[in-house]
CSV table of C-alpha atoms in Angstrom, one decimal:
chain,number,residue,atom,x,y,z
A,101,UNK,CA,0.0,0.0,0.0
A,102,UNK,CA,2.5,2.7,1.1
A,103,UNK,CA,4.7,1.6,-2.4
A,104,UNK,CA,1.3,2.6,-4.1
A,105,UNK,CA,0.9,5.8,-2.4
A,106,UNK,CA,4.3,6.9,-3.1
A,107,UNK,CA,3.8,6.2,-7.0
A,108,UNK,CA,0.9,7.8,-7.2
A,109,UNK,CA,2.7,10.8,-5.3
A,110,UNK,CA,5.6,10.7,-8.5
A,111,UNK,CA,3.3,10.6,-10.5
A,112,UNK,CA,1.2,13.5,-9.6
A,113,UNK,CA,4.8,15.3,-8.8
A,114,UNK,CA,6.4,14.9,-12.3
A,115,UNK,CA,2.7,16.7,-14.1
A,116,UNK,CA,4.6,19.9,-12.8
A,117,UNK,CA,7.6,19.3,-15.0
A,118,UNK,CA,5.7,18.6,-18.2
A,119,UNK,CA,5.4,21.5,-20.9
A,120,UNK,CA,2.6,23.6,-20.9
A,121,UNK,CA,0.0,23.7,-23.1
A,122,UNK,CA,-0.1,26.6,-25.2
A,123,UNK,CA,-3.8,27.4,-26.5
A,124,UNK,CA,-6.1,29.9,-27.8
A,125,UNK,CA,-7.5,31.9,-25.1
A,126,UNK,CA,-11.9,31.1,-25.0
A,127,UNK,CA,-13.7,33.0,-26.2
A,128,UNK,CA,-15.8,34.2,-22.4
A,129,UNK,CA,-12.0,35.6,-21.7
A,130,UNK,CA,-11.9,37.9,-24.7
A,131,UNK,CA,-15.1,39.3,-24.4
A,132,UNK,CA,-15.1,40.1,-20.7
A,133,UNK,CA,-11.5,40.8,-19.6
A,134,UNK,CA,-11.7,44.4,-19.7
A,135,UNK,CA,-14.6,44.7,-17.3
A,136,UNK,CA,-14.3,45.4,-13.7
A,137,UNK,CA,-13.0,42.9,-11.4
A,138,UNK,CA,-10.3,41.7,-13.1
A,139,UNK,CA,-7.3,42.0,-11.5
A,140,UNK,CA,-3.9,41.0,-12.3
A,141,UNK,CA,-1.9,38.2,-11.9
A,142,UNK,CA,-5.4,36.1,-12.6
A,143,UNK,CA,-7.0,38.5,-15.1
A,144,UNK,CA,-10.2,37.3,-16.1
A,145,UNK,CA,-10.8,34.0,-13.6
A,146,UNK,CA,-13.4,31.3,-14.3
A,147,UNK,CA,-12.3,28.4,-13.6
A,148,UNK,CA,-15.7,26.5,-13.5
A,149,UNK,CA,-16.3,28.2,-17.2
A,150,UNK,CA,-19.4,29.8,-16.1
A,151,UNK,CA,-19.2,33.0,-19.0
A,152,UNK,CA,-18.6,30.5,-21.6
A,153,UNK,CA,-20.7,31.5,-24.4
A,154,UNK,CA,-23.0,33.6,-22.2
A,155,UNK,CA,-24.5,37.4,-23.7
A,156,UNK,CA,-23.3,40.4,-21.9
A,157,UNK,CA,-26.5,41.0,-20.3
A,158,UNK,CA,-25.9,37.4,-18.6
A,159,UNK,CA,-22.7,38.5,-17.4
A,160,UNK,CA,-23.7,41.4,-16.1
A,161,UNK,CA,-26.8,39.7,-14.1
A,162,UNK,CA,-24.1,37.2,-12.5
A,163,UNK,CA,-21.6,40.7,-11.8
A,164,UNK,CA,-25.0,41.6,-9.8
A,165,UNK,CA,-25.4,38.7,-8.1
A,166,UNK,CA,-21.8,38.7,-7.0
A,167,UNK,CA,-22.7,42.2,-5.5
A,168,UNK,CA,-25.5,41.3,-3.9
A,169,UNK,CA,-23.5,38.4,-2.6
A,170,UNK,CA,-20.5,40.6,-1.3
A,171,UNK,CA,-23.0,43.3,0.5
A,172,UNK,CA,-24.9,40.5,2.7
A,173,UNK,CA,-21.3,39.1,3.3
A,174,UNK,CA,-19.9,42.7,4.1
A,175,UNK,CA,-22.9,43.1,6.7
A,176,UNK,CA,-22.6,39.3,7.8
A,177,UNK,CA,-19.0,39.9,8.5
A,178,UNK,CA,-20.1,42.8,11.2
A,179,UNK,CA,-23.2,40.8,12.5
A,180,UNK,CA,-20.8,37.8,13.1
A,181,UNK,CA,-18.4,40.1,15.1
A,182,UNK,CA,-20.5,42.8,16.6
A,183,UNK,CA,-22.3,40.6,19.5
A,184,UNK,CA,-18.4,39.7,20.6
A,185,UNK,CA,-18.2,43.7,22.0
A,186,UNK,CA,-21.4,44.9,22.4
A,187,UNK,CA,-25.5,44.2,22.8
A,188,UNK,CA,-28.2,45.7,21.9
A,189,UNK,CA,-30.1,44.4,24.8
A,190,UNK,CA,-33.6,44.8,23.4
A,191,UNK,CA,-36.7,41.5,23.2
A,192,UNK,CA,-36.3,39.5,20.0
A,193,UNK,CA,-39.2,38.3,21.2
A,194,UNK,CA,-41.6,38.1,24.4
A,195,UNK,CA,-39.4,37.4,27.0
A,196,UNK,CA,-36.0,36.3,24.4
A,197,UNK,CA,-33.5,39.1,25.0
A,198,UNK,CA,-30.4,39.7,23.0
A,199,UNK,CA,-28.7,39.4,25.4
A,200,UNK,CA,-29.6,35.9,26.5
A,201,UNK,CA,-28.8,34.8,23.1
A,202,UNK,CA,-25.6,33.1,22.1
A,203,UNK,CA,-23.0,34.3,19.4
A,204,UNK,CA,-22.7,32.5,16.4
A,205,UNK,CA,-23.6,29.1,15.4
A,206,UNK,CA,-25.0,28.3,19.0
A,207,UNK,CA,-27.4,31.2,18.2
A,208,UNK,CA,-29.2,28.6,16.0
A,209,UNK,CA,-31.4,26.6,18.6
A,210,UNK,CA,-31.9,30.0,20.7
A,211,UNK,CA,-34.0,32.0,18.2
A,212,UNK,CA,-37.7,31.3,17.9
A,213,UNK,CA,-39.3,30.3,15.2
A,214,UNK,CA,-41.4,33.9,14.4
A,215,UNK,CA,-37.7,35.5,14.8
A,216,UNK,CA,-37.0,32.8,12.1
A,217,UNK,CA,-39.6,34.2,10.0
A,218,UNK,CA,-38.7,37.4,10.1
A,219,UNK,CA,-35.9,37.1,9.2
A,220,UNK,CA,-36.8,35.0,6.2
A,221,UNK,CA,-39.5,37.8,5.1
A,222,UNK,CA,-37.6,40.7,5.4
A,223,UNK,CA,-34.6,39.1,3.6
A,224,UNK,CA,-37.2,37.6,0.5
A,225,UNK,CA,-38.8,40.9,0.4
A,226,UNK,CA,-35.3,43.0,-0.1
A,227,UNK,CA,-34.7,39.9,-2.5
A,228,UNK,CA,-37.8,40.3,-4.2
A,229,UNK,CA,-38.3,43.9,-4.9
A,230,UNK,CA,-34.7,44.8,-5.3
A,231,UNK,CA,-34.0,47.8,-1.8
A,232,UNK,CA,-35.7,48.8,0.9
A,233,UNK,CA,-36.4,51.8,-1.0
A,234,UNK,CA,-34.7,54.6,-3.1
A,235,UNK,CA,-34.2,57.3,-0.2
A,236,UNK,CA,-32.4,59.8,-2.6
A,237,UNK,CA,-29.5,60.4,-0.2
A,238,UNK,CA,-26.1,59.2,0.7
A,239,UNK,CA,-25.6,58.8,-3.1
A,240,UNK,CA,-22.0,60.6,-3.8
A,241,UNK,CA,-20.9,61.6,-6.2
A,242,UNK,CA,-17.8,60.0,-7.7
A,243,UNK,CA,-17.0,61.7,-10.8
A,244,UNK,CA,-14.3,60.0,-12.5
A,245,UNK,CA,-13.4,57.6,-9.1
A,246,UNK,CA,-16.6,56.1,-10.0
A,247,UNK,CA,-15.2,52.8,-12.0
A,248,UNK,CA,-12.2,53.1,-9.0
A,249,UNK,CA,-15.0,52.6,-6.1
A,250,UNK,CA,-16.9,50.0,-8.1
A,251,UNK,CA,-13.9,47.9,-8.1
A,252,UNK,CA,-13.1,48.1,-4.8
A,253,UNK,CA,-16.8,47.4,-3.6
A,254,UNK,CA,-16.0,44.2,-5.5
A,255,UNK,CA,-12.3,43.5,-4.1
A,256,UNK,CA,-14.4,44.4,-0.4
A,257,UNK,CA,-17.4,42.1,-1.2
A,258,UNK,CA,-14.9,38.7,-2.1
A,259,UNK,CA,-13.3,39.3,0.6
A,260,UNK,CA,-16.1,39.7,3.1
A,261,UNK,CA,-17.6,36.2,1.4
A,262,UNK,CA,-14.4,34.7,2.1
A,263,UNK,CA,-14.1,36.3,5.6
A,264,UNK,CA,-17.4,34.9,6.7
A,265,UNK,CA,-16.6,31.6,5.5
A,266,UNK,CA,-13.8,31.4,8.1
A,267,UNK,CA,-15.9,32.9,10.7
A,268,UNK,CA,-18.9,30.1,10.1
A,269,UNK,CA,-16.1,27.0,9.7
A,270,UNK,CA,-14.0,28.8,12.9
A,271,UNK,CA,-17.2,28.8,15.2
A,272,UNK,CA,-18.7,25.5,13.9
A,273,UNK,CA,-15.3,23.8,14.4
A,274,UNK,CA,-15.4,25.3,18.5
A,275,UNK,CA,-18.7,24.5,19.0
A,276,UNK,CA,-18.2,20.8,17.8
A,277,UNK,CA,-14.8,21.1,20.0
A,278,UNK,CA,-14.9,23.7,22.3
A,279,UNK,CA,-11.7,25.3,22.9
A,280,UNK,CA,-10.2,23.2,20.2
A,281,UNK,CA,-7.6,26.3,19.2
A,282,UNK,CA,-7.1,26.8,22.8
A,283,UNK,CA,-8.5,30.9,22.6
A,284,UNK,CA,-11.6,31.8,25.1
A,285,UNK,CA,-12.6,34.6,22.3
A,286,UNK,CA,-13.3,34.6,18.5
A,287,UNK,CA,-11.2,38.1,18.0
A,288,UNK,CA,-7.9,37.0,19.6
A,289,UNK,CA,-5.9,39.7,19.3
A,290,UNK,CA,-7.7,42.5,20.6
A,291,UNK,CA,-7.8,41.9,24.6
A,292,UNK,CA,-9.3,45.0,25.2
A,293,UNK,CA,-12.5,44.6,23.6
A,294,UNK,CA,-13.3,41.8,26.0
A,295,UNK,CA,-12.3,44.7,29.2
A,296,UNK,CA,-8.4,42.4,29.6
């Protein structure tokens, strides 16, 4: 078995010395790498071929949807972290404070089920009909930074997906195995916030 394991292992190894295959660049990369979000080294990625002979006004529905995506990750990324510092101490419910309720993943079994729905509805209905309304204000004006903010809305959205990721896997890992990295608090490296 271990003789196996170590051919397979020189196998897979000596791939990385084999010439690379040079090719025509698809035709998804041509029409869309000069929109925003491409960043070098990657340029243009999609790995899983996704834009492959897709219209523009496809692309640009799946550009919204990764918006969308990177907003409610931006905002997940503070509710994931805000209940560490600070409560709101208000009722979630008749006689459920916020304060009784856990952080995290362990919130899960404390919420009720109309909180649930709540949630649910307000999130469908901002789903649904697109905002919470057009309020007019706190629109600037970006001139010719405008194509500069969208990108890094973009770059701030990936990462927020990403950084909530690690923040679900993080707390589901310690509340499997408690203490498992050995830390009392998710946000190790600010004692202060915890009054240390």
């Amino acid at each position: 078995m271990m003789k196996l394991a170590v051919f397979a292992s020189l196998i897979a190894g000596s791939s990385a010395f084999a010439p690379a295959q040079v090719g025509r660049a698809s035709t998804s990369v041509q029409a869309f790498e000069n929109e925003i979000g491409v960043l070098p080294p990657t340029g243009f990625f999609d790995p899983a071929g996704l834009s492959d002979g897709i219209s523009q006004e496809k692309f640009d529905s799946y550009r919204l949807a990764e918006l969308k995506h990177g907003r409610a990750a931006m905002l997940a990324v503070l509710g994931y972290i805000a209940p560490e510092t600070y409560r709101f101490g208000f009722d979630i419910a008749p006689g459920v404070s916020t304060n009784d309720i856990p952080n995290g993943v362990a919130a899960i079994d404390f919420i009720p089920a109309l909180g649930w729905a709540q949630m649910i509805f307000l999130i469908g209905a901002v789903d649904y009909w697109g905002v919470l309304g057009d309020f007019g204000f706190g629109k600037p004006d970006l001139g010719d930074k405008e194509d500069e903010r969208k990108l890094q809305e973009l770059q701030h959205g990936r990462l927020a997906m990403l950084a909530f990721l690690e923040l679900l896997r993080h707390d589901s890992q310690n509340f499997v195995s408690p203490g498992f990295d050995g830390l009392d608090n998710m946000i190790t490296g600010l004692p202060f916030m915890y009054g240390n």
